[in-house]
Coordinates of C-alpha atoms in Angstrom, one line a residue:
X1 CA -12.7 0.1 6.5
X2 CA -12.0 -3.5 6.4
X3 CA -12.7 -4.6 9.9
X4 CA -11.4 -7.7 11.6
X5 CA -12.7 -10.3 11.3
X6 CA -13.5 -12.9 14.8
X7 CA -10.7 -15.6 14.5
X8 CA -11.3 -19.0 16.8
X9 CA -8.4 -21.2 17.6
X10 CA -4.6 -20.4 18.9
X11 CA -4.9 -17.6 16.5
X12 CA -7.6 -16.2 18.9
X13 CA -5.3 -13.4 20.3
X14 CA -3.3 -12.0 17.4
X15 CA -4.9 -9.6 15.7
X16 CA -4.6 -9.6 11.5
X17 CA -1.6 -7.8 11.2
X18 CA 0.0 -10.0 14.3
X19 CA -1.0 -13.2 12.4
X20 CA 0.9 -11.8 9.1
X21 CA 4.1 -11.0 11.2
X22 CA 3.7 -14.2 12.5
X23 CA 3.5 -16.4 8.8
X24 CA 6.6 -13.5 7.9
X25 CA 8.5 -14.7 10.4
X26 CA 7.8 -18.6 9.7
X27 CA 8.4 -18.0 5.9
X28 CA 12.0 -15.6 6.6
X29 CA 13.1 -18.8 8.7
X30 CA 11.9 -21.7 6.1
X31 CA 13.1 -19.8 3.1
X32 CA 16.6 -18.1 4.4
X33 CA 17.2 -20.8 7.8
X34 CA 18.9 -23.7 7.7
X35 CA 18.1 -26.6 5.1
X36 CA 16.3 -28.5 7.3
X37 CA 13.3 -25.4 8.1
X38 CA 12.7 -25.7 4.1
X39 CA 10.7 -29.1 4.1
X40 CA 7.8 -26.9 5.7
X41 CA 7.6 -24.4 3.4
X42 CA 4.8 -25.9 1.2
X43 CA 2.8 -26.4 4.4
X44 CA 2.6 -23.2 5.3
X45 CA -0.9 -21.5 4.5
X46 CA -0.3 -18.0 2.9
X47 CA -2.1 -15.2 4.7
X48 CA -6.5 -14.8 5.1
X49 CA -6.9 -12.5 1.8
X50 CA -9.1 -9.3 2.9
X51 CA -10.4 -8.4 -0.7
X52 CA -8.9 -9.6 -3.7
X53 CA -8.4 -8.4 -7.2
X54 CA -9.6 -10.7 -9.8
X55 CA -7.0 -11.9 -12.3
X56 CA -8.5 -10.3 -15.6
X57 CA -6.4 -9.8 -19.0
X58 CA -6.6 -5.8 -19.1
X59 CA -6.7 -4.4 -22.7
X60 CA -4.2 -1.8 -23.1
X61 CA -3.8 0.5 -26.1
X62 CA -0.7 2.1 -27.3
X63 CA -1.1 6.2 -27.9
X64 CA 1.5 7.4 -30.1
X65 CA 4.8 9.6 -28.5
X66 CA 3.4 13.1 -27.4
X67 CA 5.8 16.0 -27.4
X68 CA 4.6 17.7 -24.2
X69 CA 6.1 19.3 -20.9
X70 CA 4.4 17.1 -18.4
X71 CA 6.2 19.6 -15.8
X72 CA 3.7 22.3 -16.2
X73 CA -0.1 22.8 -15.4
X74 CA -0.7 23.4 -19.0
X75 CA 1.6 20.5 -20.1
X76 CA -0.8 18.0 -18.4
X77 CA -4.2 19.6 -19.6
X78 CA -2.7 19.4 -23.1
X79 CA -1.6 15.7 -22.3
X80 CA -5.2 14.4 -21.2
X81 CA -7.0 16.7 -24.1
X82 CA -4.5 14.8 -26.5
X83 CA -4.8 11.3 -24.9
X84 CA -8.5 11.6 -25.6
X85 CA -8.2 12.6 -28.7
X86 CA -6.1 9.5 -29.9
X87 CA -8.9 7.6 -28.9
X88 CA -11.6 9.2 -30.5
X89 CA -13.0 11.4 -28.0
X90 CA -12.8 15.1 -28.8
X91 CA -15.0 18.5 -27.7
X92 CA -18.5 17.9 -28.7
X93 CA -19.0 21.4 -29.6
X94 CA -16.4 20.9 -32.6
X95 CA -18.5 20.2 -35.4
X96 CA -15.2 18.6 -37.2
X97 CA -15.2 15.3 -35.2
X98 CA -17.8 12.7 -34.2
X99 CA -17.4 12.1 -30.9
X100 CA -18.9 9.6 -28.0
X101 CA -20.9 11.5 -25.4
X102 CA -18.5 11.0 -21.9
X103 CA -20.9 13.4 -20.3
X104 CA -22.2 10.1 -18.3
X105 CA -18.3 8.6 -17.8
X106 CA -15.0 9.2 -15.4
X107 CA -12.0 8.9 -16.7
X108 CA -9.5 7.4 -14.4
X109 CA -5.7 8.3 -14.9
X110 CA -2.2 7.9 -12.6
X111 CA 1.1 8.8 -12.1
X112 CA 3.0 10.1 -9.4
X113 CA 2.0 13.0 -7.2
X114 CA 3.0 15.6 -9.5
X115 CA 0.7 14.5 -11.8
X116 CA -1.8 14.5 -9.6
X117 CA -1.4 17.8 -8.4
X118 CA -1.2 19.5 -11.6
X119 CA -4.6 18.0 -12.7
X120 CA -6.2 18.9 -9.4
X121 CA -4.6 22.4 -10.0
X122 CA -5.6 22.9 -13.7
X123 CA -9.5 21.8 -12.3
X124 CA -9.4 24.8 -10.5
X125 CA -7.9 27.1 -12.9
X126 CA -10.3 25.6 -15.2
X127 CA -13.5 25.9 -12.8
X128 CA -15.3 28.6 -14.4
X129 CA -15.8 27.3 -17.9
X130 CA -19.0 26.3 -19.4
X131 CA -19.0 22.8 -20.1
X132 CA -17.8 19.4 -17.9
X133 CA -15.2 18.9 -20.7
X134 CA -13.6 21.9 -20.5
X135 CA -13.8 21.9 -16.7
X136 CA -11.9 18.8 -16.8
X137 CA -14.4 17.2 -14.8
X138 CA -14.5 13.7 -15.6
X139 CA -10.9 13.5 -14.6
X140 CA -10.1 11.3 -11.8
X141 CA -6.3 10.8 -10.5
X142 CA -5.4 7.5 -9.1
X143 CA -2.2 7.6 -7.1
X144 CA 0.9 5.4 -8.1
X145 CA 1.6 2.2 -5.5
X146 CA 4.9 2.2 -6.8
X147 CA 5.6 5.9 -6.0
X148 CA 3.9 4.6 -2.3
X149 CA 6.3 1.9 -2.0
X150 CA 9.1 4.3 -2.6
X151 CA 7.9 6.8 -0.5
X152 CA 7.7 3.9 2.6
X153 CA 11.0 3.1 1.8
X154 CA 12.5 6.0 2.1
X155 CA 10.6 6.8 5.2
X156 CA 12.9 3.7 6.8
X157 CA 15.9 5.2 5.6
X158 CA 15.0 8.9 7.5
X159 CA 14.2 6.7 10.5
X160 CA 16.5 4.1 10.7
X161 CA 19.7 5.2 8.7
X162 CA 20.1 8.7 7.7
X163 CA 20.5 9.6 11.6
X164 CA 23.9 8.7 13.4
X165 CA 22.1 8.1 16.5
X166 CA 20.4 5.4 15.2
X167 CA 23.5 3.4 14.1
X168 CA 24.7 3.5 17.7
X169 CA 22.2 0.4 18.8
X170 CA 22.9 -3.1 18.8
X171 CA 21.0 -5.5 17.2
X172 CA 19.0 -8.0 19.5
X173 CA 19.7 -11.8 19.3
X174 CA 16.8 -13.7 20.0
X175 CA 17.8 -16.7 21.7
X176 CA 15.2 -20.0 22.0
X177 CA 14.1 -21.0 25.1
X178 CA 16.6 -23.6 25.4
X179 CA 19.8 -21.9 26.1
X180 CA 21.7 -25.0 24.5
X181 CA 20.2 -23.3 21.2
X182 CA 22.6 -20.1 20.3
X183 CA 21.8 -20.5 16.7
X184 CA 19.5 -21.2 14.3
X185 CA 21.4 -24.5 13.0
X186 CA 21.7 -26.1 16.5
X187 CA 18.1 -25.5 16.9
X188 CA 17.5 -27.3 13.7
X189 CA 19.3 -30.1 15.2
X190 CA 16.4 -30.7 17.9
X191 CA 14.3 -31.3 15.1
X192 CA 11.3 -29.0 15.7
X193 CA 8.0 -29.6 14.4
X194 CA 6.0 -27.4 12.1
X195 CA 3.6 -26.5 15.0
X196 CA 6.7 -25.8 17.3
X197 CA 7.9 -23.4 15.1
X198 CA 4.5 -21.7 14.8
X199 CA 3.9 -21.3 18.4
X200 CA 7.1 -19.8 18.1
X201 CA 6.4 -17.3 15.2
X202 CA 2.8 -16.4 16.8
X203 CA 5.1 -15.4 20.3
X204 CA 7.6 -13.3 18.1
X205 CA 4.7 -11.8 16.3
X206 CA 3.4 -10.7 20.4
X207 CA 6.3 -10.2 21.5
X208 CA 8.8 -8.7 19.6
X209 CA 7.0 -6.1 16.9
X210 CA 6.1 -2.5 18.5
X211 CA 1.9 -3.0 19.8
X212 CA -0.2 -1.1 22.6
X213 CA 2.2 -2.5 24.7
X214 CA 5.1 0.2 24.0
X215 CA 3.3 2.9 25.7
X216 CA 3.8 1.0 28.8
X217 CA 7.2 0.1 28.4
X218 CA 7.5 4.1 27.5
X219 CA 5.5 5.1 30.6
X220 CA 8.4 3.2 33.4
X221 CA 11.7 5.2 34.8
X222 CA 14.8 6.2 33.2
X223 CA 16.9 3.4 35.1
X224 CA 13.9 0.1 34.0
X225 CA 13.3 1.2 30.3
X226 CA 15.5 -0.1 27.8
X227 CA 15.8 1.7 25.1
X228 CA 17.6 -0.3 22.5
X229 CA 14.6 -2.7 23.3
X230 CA 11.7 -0.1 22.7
X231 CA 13.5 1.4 19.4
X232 CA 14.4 -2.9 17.6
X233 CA 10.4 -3.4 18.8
X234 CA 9.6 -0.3 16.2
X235 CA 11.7 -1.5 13.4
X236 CA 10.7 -4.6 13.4
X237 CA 7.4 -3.5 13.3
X238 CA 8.2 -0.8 10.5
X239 CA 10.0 -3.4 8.2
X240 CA 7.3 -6.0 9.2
X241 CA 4.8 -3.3 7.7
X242 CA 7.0 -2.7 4.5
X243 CA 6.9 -6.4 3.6
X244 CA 3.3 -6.6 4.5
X245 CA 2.6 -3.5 1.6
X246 CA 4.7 -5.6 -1.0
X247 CA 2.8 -8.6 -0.3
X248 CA -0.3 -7.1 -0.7
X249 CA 0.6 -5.3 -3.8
X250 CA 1.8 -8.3 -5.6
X251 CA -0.6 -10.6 -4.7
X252 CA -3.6 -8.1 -5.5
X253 CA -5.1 -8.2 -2.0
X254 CA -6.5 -4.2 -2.3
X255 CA -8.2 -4.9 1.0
X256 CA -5.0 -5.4 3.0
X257 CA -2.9 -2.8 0.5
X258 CA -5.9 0.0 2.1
X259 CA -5.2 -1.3 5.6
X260 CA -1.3 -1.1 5.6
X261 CA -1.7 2.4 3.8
X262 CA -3.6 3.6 6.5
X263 CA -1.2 2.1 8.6
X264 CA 1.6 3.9 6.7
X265 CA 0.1 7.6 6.4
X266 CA 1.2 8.8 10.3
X267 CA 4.5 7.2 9.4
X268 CA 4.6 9.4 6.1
X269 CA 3.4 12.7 7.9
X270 CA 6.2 12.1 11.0
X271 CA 8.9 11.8 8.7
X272 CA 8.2 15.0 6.5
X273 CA 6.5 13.1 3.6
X274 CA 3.2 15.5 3.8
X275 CA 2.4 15.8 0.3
X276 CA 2.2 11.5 0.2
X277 CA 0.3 11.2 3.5
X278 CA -2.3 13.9 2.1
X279 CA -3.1 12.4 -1.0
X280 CA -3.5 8.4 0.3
X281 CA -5.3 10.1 2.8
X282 CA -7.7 11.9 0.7
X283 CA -7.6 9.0 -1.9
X284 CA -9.4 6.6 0.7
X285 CA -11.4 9.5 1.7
X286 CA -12.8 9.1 -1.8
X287 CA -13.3 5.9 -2.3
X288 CA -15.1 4.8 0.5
X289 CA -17.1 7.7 1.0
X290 CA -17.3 10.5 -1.1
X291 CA -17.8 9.1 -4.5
X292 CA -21.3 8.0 -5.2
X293 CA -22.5 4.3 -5.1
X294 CA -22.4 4.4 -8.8
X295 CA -18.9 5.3 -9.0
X296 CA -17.7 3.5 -5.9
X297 CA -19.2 0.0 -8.1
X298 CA -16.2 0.6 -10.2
X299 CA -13.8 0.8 -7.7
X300 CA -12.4 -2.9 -8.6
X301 CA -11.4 -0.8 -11.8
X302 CA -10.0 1.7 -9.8
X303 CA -8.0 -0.3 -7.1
X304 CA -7.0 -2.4 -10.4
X305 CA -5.7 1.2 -12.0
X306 CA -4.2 1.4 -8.7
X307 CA -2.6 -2.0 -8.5
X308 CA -1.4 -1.8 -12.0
X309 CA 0.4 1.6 -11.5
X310 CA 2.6 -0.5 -8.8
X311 CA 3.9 -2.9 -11.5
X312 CA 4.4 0.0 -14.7
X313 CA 4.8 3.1 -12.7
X314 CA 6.5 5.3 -15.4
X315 CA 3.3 4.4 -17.8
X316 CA 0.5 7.3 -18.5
X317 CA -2.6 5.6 -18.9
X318 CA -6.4 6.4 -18.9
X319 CA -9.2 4.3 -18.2
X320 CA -13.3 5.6 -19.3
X321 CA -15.7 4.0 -16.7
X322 CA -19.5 4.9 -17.2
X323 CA -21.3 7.0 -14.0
X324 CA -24.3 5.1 -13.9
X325 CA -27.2 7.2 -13.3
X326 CA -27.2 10.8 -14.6
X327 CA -27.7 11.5 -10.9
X328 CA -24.3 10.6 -9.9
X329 CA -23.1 12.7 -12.9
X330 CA -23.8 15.9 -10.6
X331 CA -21.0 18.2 -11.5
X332 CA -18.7 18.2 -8.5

């Protein structure tokens, strides 16, 4: 999904990831670096935007306090049976209510993964009834971004903190080319222009973050690798990846959100976080290829569910999206 895209000019080489470690590194120096790196910050061109979602006012409706055990299976069919219900959508076979027919509609719902996996469990217990509603068909989980960003998170901490080992490296000083230059303020003293300093950023963004290169570097003797080299190369790139999820998620750029997921999911599995890497995994899966075309022209309502679950992550919400054709209401 989302591939790159041909790029003339000195950014020819870089690959998109690359060219966002490399504006990262340019914005870290003009925004934290001495005062006199701040006059380029306005000139600085954000990063190319892969897919975008539109800034639209989202109505929201407030359902009233529930008093339900969202711990259990049962808790959470009660929840979405009584979330409908507040807004006027009950069992068609109850002659009590007028309801809207949903038999041609999805409704899309988040949370964390718990959530998620007691829906996807109570669709199974609930497979052999007799209609879609009670099936619980229509139901659609969206994972939570926020519960992703934690997750990532705390995927650095196994990898970089929690073990002693770890702790034992020392940071790498990167030192400019001019060896009058041992810090950042007597470099700002040479006066460097805004095209120096990206030259400078696009050779970090090569040199210094873990690429195809590392398996080289891993492939040499004991006595020529250096270690402490190889492991700052990964965490730069991991923390380099982090910032690159924020960015995405608060500047509604779903495109590059999908492509640093992807990105984080063999991170996720290596350190023990299976359940996370398995839903994203099977959440993409979804989206670009097992929901029908019908479906998959709402999924700008569904990466927006998505992207709002990033910014309210403790809020239960559901959003009804039609089907389309009664073709792509195929029970699945």
């Amino acid at each position: 999904i989302h591939p790159e895209p041909l790029v003339d000019g000195p950014n020819s080489l870089l690959m998109r990831r690359d060219r966002f470690n490399a504006w990262m590194f340019l914005m870290d120096l003009c925004t934290h670096g001495p005062e006199y790196f701040r006059r380029f910050k306005s000139d600085i061109q954000d990063p190319e935007t892969i897919e975008r979602i539109p800034l639209l006012k989202t109505p929201i409706i407030a359902t009233r306090a529930m008093d339900i055990n969202n711990s259990t299976v049962s808790g959470n069919i009660h929840a979405v049976i009584e979330l409908l219900a507040q807004g006027g959508i009950y069992d068609p076979n109850d002659m009590e209510f007028e309801t809207p027919d949903i038999s041609q509609h999805v409704v899309l719902t988040h949370g964390d993964l718990g959530t998620g996996e007691k829906l996807q469990t109570a669709q199974i217990r609930r497979s052999i009834e007799s209609t879609p509603l009670d099936r619980l068909q229509h139901v659609i989980f969206i994972p939570g971004l926020f519960h992703l960003k934690m997750a990532c998170a705390d995927a650095i901490w196994r990898i970089f903190i929690q073990p002693l080992a770890v702790r034992e490296d020392e940071m790498i000083h990167v030192k400019s080319k001019c060896p009058t230059h041992i810090s950042l303020k007597e470099f700002a003293k040479s006066e460097p222009t805004l095209d120096d300093l990206l030259m400078m950023a696009n050779e970090l963004a090569r040199n210094y973050v873990a690429n195809h290169m590392l398996q080289r570097m891993r492939r040499r003797s004991e006595k020529e690798r250096d270690l402490q080299f190889e492991n700052a190369l990964l965490m730069n790139k991991y923390f380099l990846l982090y910032e690159e999820l924020l960015y995405a998620m608060n500047h509604r750029d779903i495109g590059r959100t999908e492509t640093t997921t992807i990105a984080w999911i063999p991170i996720l599995k290596a350190t023990g976080k299976h359940k996370y890497a398995t839903h994203m995994s099977n959440f993409l899966l979804n989206v670009h290829f097992i929901y029908p075309p019908g479906l998959w022209c709402e999924r700008e309502i569904v990466t927006r569910l998505l992207e709002t679950s990033a910014t309210y992550p403790n809020r239960c919400e559901c959003s009804i999206r039609p089907k389309r054709t009664a073709d792509e209401a195929t029970p699945y």
